[in-house]
Amino acid sequence: MELNYIINGTTPFSSMIRKIIEAEGGKVLCFTTLRKFIDSTKIEELPIVATEDLADRFDIGEIFVVNTVGYTKMNTIREKAQSELDAFNLRTVSYISKKANVYSDDIGKGCIIMPGAFVGPNVKLGKGNIIYSNVSLTHHITIGNYNFIASGCVLGGGISIENNCFIGLNTTIRNRISIPSFTLIGCASNIVKPIENENTVWIGNPASKVIGRNALETTIK
């Protein structure tokens, strides 16, 4: 059965998720964001509908919202967007690509798992996580809420990641490592020891803490 989706967000990432959903047999009805953020009427040929107007335009019991807001401010903007969707009683779902290899059913709402990702047995995902293409979550991994794991990352078994973290492109995290909330890890880093404090920035191989920087005040490019 063809499912009807609405994309929350108006960024290039939002457009890409739309294309993936349609390629995999879903139907995207429109993009949405709060009225105060709308500065155009369409993305490509699809309309942008104010979130405040969705209940007037659609049967909200028959639509599924995919939250594509990105990693700005350590995913706190996506977290806020989810709260706004909940306030409008919209049904947010996880979108798991048919081309992802997923061997866990312990996945919270509002996640996106991209084509080519591997989610192994005994992996637990909380709410609002984005798992990009070619990420490998091997086994026995616990990931909290509103994290972004970029393409090419490999996470060994027994890892714990708390909330609102960003793991950059092609990062490797050794098995049995703990990552606290608001940790920013730069691309191609190699995490070989537990990170103890929240709101820190790590880069390099092996990764080291960037002194004098905190994650929430760092712009991710």
XYZ file of N, CA, C and O in Angstrom, residues 3 8 12 24 29 38 51 53-54 58 61 89 96 111 113 127 131-132 143 161 177 202 205 217:
96
model
N 2.018 4.777 0.982
C 1.826 5.618 2.146
C 2.014 7.076 1.764
O 2.809 7.409 0.880
N 8.803 17.397 6.957
C 9.018 18.559 7.807
C 10.444 19.071 7.600
O 11.407 18.403 7.945
N 18.039 21.302 1.498
C 18.443 20.285 0.516
C 18.342 18.860 1.059
O 18.012 17.933 0.313
N 11.351 4.744 -3.328
C 11.056 3.498 -2.638
C 9.555 3.238 -2.519
O 9.124 2.377 -1.750
N 3.353 14.378 -0.190
C 2.292 15.329 -0.518
C 2.780 16.771 -0.539
O 2.328 17.573 -1.358
N 8.494 30.311 6.312
C 8.247 30.103 4.882
C 8.636 31.349 4.097
O 8.165 32.450 4.382
N 2.814 24.467 8.771
C 2.419 23.406 9.701
C 1.075 23.718 10.351
O 0.251 22.814 10.578
N -1.428 24.891 9.039
C -2.540 24.668 8.112
C -2.731 23.210 7.704
O -3.666 22.891 6.955
N -1.868 22.311 8.173
C -1.926 20.934 7.688
C -3.258 20.266 7.997
O -3.812 19.539 7.160
N -5.308 18.411 4.982
C -5.178 16.960 4.881
C -5.893 16.284 6.045
O -6.114 16.887 7.104
N -4.970 11.941 10.122
C -4.932 10.532 10.493
C -4.411 9.628 9.407
O -4.116 8.455 9.650
N -0.344 17.624 17.076
C -0.909 16.258 17.027
C -0.653 15.574 15.687
O -1.489 14.798 15.195
N 12.744 4.314 7.528
C 13.845 3.357 7.388
C 13.890 2.936 5.930
O 12.949 2.307 5.417
N 13.135 8.777 13.634
C 14.477 8.505 13.127
C 14.460 8.442 11.594
O 13.424 8.188 10.981
N 16.841 6.395 8.744
C 17.947 5.474 8.463
C 18.074 5.398 6.954
O 17.171 4.942 6.253
N 14.819 8.454 20.096
C 14.026 9.290 19.196
C 14.917 10.203 18.346
O 15.970 10.663 18.777
N 20.700 8.397 10.860
C 21.782 7.454 10.578
C 22.005 7.493 9.073
O 21.171 7.015 8.295
N 23.111 8.069 8.673
C 23.337 8.339 7.254
C 23.790 7.078 6.506
O 24.061 6.034 7.100
N 21.988 4.071 21.552
C 22.061 5.460 21.111
C 20.829 6.180 21.628
O 19.705 5.708 21.451
N 26.022 5.963 23.249
C 26.009 7.372 22.883
C 24.771 7.983 23.513
O 23.668 7.462 23.350
N 33.010 1.954 24.099
C 33.282 3.369 24.384
C 31.969 4.053 24.759
O 30.915 3.769 24.185
N 35.997 16.885 19.648
C 37.115 15.958 19.489
C 37.449 15.799 18.016
O 36.556 15.674 17.177
N 43.256 11.424 14.752
C 43.484 9.987 14.798
C 44.832 9.712 15.471
O 45.869 9.889 14.837
N 28.634 25.808 20.824
C 29.045 27.066 20.228
C 29.893 26.869 18.976
O 30.428 27.839 18.427
